[in-house]
Coordinates of C-alpha atoms in Angstrom, one line a residue:
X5 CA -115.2 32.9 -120.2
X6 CA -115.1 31.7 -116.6
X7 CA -111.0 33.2 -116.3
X8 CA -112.8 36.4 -117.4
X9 CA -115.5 36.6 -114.4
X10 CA -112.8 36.0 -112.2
X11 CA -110.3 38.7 -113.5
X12 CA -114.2 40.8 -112.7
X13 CA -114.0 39.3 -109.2
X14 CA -110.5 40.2 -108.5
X15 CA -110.8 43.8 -109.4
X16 CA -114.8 43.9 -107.5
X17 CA -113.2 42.5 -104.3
X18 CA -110.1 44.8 -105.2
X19 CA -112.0 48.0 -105.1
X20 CA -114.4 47.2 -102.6
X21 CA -111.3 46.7 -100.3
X22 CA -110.0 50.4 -100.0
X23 CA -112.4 52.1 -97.8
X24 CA -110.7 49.7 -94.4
X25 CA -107.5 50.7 -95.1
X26 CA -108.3 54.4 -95.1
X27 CA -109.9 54.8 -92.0
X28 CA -107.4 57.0 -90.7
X29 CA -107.5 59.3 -93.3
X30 CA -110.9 59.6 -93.6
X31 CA -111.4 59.5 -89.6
X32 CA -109.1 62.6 -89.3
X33 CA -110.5 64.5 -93.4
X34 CA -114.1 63.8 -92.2
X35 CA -114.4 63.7 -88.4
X36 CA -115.9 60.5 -87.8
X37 CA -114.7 59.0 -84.5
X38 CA -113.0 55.0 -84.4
X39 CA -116.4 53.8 -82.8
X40 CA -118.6 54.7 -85.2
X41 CA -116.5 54.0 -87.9
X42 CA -115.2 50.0 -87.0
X43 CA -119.2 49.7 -86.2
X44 CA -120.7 51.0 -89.1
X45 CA -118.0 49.0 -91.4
X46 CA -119.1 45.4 -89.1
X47 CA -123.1 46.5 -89.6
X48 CA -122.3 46.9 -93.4
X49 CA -120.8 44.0 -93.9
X50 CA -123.5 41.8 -92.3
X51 CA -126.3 43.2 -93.5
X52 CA -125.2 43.6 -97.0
X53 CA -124.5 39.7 -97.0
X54 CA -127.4 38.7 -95.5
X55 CA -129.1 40.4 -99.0
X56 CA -127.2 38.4 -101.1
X57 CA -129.8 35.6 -101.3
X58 CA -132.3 37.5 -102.8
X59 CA -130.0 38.8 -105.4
X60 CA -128.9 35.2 -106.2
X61 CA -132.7 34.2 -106.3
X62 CA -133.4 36.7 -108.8
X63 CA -130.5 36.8 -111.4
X64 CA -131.2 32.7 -111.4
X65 CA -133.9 34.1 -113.6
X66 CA -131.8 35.8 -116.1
X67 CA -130.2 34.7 -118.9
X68 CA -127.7 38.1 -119.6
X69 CA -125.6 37.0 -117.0
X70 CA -121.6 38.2 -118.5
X71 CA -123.7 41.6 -119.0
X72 CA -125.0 42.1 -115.7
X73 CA -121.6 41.0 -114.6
X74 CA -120.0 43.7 -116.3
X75 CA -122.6 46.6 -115.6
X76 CA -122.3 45.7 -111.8
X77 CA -118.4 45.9 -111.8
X78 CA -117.8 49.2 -113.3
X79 CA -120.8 51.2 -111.6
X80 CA -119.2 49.7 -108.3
X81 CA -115.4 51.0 -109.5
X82 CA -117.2 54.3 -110.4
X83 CA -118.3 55.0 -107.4
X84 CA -115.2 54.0 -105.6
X85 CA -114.2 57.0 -107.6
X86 CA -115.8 59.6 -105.1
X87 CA -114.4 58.2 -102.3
X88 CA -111.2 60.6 -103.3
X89 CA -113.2 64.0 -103.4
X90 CA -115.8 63.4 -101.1
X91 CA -115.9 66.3 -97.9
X92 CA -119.6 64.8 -96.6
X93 CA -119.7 62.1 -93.6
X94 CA -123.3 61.2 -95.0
X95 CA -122.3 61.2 -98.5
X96 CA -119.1 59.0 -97.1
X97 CA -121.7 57.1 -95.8
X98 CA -124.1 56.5 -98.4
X99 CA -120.9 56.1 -101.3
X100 CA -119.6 53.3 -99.0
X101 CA -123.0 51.5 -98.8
X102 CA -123.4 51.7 -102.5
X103 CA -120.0 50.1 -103.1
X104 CA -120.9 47.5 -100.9
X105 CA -124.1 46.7 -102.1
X106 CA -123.1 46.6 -105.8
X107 CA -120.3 44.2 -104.7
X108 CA -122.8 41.7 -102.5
X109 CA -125.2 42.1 -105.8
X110 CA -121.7 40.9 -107.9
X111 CA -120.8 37.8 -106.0
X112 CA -123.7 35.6 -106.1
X113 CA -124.2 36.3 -110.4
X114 CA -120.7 35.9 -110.9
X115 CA -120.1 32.5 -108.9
X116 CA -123.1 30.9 -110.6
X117 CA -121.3 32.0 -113.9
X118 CA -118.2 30.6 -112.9
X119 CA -119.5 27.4 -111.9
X120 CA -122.0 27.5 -115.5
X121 CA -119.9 24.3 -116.3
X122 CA -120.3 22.6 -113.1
X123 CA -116.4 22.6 -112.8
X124 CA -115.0 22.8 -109.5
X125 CA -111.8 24.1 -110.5
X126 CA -113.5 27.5 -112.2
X127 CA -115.0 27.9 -109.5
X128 CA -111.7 28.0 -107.1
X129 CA -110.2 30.0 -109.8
X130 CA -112.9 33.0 -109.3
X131 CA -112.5 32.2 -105.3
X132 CA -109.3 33.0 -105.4
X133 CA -109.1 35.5 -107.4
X134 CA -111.3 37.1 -105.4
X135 CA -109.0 36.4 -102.5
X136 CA -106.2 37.9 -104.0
X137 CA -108.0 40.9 -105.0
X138 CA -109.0 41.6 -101.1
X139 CA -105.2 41.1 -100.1
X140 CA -103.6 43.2 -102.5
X141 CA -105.4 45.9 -102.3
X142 CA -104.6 47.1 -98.1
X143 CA -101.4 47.4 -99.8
X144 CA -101.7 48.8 -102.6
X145 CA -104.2 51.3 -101.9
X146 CA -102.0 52.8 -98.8
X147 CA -98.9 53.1 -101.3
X148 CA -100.9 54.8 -103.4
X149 CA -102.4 57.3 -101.1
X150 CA -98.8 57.9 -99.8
X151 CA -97.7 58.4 -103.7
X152 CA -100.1 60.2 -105.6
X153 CA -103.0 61.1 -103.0
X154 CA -106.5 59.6 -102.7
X155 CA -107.5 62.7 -105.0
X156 CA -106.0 61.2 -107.4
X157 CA -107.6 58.0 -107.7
X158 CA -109.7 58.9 -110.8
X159 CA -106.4 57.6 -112.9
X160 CA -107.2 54.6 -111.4
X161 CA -110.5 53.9 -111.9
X162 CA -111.0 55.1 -115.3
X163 CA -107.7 53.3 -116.2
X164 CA -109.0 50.1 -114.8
X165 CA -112.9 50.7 -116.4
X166 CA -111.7 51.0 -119.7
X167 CA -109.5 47.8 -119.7
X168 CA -112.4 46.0 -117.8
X169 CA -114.7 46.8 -120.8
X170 CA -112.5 45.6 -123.4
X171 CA -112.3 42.1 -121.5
X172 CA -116.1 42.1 -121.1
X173 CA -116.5 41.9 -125.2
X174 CA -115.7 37.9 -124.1
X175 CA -118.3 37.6 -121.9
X176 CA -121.1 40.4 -122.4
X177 CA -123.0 38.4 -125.0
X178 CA -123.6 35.3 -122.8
X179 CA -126.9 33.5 -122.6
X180 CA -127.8 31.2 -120.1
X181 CA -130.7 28.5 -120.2
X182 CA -133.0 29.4 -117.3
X183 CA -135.0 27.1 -116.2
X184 CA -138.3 27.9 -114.1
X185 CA -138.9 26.0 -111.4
X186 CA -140.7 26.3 -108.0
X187 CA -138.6 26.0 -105.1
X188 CA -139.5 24.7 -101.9
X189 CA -137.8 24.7 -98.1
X190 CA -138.0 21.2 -97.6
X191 CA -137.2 19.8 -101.0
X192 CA -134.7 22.4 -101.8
X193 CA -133.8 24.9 -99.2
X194 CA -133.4 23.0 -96.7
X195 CA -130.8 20.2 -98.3
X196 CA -128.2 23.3 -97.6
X197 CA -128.6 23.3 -94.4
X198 CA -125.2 21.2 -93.4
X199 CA -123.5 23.4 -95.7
X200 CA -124.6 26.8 -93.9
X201 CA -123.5 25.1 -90.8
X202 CA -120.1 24.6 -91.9
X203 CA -119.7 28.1 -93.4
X204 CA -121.5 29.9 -90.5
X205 CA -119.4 28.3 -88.1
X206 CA -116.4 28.5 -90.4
X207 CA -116.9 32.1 -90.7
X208 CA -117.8 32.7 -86.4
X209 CA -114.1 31.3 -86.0
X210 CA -112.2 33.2 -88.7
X211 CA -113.6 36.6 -88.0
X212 CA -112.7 36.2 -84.0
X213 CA -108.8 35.0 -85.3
X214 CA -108.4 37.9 -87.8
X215 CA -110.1 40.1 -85.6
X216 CA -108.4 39.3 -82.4
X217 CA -104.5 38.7 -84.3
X218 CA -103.9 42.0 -84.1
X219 CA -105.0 42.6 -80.8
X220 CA -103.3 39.9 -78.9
X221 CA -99.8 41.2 -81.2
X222 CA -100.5 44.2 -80.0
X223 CA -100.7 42.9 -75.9
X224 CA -97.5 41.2 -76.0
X225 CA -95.5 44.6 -77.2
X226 CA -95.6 43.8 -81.2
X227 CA -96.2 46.5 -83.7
X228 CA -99.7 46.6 -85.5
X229 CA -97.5 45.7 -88.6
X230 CA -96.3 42.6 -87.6
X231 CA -100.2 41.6 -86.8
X232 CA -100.8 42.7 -90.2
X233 CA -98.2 40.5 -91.7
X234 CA -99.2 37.5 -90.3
X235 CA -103.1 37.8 -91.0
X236 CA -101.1 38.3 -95.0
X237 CA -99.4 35.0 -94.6
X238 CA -102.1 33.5 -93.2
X239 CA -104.5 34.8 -96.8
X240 CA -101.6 33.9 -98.6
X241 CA -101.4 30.2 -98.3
X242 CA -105.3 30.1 -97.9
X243 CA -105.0 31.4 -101.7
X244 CA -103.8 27.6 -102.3
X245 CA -105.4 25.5 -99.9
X246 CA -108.5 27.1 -101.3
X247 CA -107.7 26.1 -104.7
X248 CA -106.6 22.8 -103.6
X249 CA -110.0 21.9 -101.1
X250 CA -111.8 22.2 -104.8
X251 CA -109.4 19.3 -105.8
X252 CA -109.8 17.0 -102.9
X253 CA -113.7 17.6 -103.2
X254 CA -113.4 16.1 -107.0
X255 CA -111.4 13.2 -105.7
X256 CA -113.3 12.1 -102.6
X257 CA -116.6 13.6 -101.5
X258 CA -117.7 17.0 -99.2
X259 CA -117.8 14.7 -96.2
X260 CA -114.0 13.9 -96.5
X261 CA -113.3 17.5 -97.6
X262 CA -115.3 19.4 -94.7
X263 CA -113.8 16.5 -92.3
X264 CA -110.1 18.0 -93.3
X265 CA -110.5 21.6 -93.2
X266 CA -112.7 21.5 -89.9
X267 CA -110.7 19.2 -87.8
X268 CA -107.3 20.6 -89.3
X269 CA -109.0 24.6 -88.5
X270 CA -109.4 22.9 -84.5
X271 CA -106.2 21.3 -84.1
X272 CA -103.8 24.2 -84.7
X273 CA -106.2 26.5 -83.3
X274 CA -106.0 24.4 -79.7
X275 CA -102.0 24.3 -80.6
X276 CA -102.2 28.5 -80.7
X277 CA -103.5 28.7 -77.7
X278 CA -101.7 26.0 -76.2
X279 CA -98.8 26.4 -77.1
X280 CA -96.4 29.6 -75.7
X281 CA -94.0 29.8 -77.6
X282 CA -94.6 33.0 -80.4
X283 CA -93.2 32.0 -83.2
X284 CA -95.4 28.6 -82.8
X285 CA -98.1 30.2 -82.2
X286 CA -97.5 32.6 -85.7
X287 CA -97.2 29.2 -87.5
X288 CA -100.3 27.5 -85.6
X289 CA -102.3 30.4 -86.9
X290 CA -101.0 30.7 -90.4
X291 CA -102.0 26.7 -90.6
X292 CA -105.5 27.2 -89.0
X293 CA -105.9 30.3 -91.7
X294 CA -104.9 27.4 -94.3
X295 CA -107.4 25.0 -93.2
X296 CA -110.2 27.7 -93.1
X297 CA -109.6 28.3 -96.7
X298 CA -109.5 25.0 -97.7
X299 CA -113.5 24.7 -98.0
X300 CA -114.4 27.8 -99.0
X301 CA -114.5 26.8 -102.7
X302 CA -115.6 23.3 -101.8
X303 CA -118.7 24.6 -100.1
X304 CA -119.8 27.0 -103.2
X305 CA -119.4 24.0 -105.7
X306 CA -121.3 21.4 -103.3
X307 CA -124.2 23.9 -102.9
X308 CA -124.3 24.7 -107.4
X309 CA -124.6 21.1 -107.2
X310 CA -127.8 20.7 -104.7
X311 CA -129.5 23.5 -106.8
X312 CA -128.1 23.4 -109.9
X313 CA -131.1 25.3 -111.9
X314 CA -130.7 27.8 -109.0
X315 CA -126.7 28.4 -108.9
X316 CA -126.6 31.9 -107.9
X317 CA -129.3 31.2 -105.5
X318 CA -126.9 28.2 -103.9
X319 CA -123.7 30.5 -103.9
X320 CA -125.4 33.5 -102.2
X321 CA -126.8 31.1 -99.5
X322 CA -123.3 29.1 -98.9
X323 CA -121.0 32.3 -99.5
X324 CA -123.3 35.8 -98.3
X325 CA -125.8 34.9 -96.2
X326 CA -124.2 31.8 -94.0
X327 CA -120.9 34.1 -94.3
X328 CA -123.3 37.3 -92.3
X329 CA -124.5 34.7 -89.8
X330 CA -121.1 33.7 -88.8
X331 CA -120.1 37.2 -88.9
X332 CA -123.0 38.7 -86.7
X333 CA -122.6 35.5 -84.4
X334 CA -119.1 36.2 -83.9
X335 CA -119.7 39.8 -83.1
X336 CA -122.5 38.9 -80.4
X337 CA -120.1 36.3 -78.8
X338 CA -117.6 39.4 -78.8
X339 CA -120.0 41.8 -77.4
X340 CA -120.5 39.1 -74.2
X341 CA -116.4 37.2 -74.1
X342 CA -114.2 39.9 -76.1
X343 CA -112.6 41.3 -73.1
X344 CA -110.7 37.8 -72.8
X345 CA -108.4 37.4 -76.1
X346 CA -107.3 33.6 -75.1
X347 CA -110.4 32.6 -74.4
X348 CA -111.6 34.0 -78.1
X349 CA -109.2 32.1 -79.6
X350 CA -109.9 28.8 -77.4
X351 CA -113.6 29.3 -78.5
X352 CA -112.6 29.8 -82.4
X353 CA -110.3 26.4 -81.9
X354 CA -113.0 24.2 -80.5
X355 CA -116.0 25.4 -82.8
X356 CA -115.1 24.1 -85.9
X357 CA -114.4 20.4 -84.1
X358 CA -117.7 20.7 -82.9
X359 CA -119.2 21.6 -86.1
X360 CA -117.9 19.0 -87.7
X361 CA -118.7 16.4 -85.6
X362 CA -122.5 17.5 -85.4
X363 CA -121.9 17.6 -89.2
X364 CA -121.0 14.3 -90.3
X365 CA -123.7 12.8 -87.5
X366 CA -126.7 15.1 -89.4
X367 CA -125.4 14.1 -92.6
X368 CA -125.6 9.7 -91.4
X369 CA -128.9 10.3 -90.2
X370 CA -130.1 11.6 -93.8

């Protein structure tokens, strides 16, 4: 039943990734100028994320969890469907906060199913399927616009609801075994706390590397395709250094794990900066991007297991809402440093040394 969720997560995350793609053709069809556009996408994307904890706090108290699963996916892939016919900037607006929302809602109930076993390695499997879902779909959902038209996407999405339902017969009847429990900040909240330090900070130096990759590509006379290739290979291999972070977390411990990604994420970030040579510096990055995935699924199964009668509650908190921090943190530092695209990088390199070191001295003192 867990492959299942994440064949759900693959085509949630696939769907939900067409609107960035498509900015220039709905920037020229609907008039909406660059600014408001990138900014409106950023605020979405926080804010939707930071929301994710109360979803997780209240399907922990639901047992239907394959249905909800299933409802959530095809209302969010039936909405996508509009986004082909619609003529409105504010019903754009309002279809594209929907999809969103309905795929924050999805990711918090469908990693606590994943992880209903307590089995690191289902939950990496609906991680990266998740992963892979996000990167196909730029791709894909360009080809396809260049093919058959946007207007067209209907055939998709009816296509893709009809073969979604026949898989969810595995997992609609589902029951889990809720338990009710009081939580607190200290006694419960609050043991997350090193773990939304790592994925905040994680997250702060990710989004300033795949924001600014493009940019900097773009500054030394590089076409915006080759940016968009390297930011691929850099997903790529993070699809198996995510899977494989899970593996070293079962073997040794999250200290070990966390100790790994971070320091690895701050080496070869210094090295890209460092470093002048281009084709270096494309390999320094594609490494760092490794590293950065290498805890993602670590930090999801390490927070199920501080709250295990609360999973979704843990995976919202350690995926959504320390993810939006980052995000909004990394947007802020922007706001005040982005002019200066070395120096964005230099401050994404020494971050997650930082963090870690900070990290494993919090976690001693416990």
């Amino acid at each position: 039943m867990e492959f299942i969720a994440a064949i759900f997560h693959f085509f949630a995350d696939f769907f939900n990734a067409f609107v960035k793609p498509l900015a220039p053709y709905f920037i020229d069809n609907l008039g909406i100028d660059n600014k408001t556009f990138a900014s409106f996408m950023a605020l979405l994307g926080g804010v939707t994320s930071l929301f994710q904890v109360f979803f997780g706090a209240y399907f922990d108290n639901k047992k239907r969890d394959g249905l909800y699963i299933t409802i959530i996916v095809l209302l969010e892939i039936f909405f996508v469907t509009f986004l082909g016919i619609v003529k409105s900037v504010l019903l754009f607006f309002m279809l594209v906060v929907i999809i969103r929302m309905l795929n924050s809602i999805f990711h918090p109930i469908g990693a606590s199913f994943a992880g209903k076993r307590e089995e690191g390695k289902h939950v990496a499997i609906f991680s990266v399927a998740g992963t892979l879902g996000a990167g196909i779909a730029p791709l894909f959902i360009t080809s396809f616009q260049d093919l058959f038209g946007i207007e067209k996407l209907y055939i998709l999405t009816v296509t893709m609801s009809v073969v979604l339902l026949i898989l969810s017969r595995k997992i609609i009847g589902y029951e889990k075994k809720t338990v009710k429990k009081t939580l607190s900040f200290k006694g419960d909240i609050l043991k997350l706390w090193p773990i939304f330090l790592v994925v905040a900070s994680r997250s702060f130096s990710m989004d300033i590397f795949h924001t600014y990759i493009p940019i900097y590509v773009n500054e030394i006379g590089k076409s915006l395709i080759v940016g968009g290739s390297i930011l691929t290979f850099g997903m790529m291999l993070g699809v198996f250094t995510n899977f494989f972070g899970t593996i070293v977390l079962e073997k040794t411990n999250d200290k070990i794990t966390n100790a790994i990604g971070f320091f690895g994420m701050g080496i070869f970030g210094l090295l890209f900066v460092l470093v002048s040579d281009i084709y270096f510096k494309v390999f320094s990055f594609i490494i760092f991007d490794g590293f950065s995935f290498f805890t993602m699924s670590s930090n999801i199964v390490s927070a199920q297991k501080l709250l295990p009668n609360n999973k979704a509650l843990a995976s919202s908190i350690s995926m959504g809402f320390s993810w939006a921090v980052g995000i909004l943190l990394s947007s802020g530092y922007a706001a005040v440093f982005g002019n200066n695209t070395m120096f964005m990088f230099l401050s994404a390199s020494i971050m997650p040394i930082v963090t870690v070191i900070v990290y494993l001295i919090s976690l001693r003192r416990e």
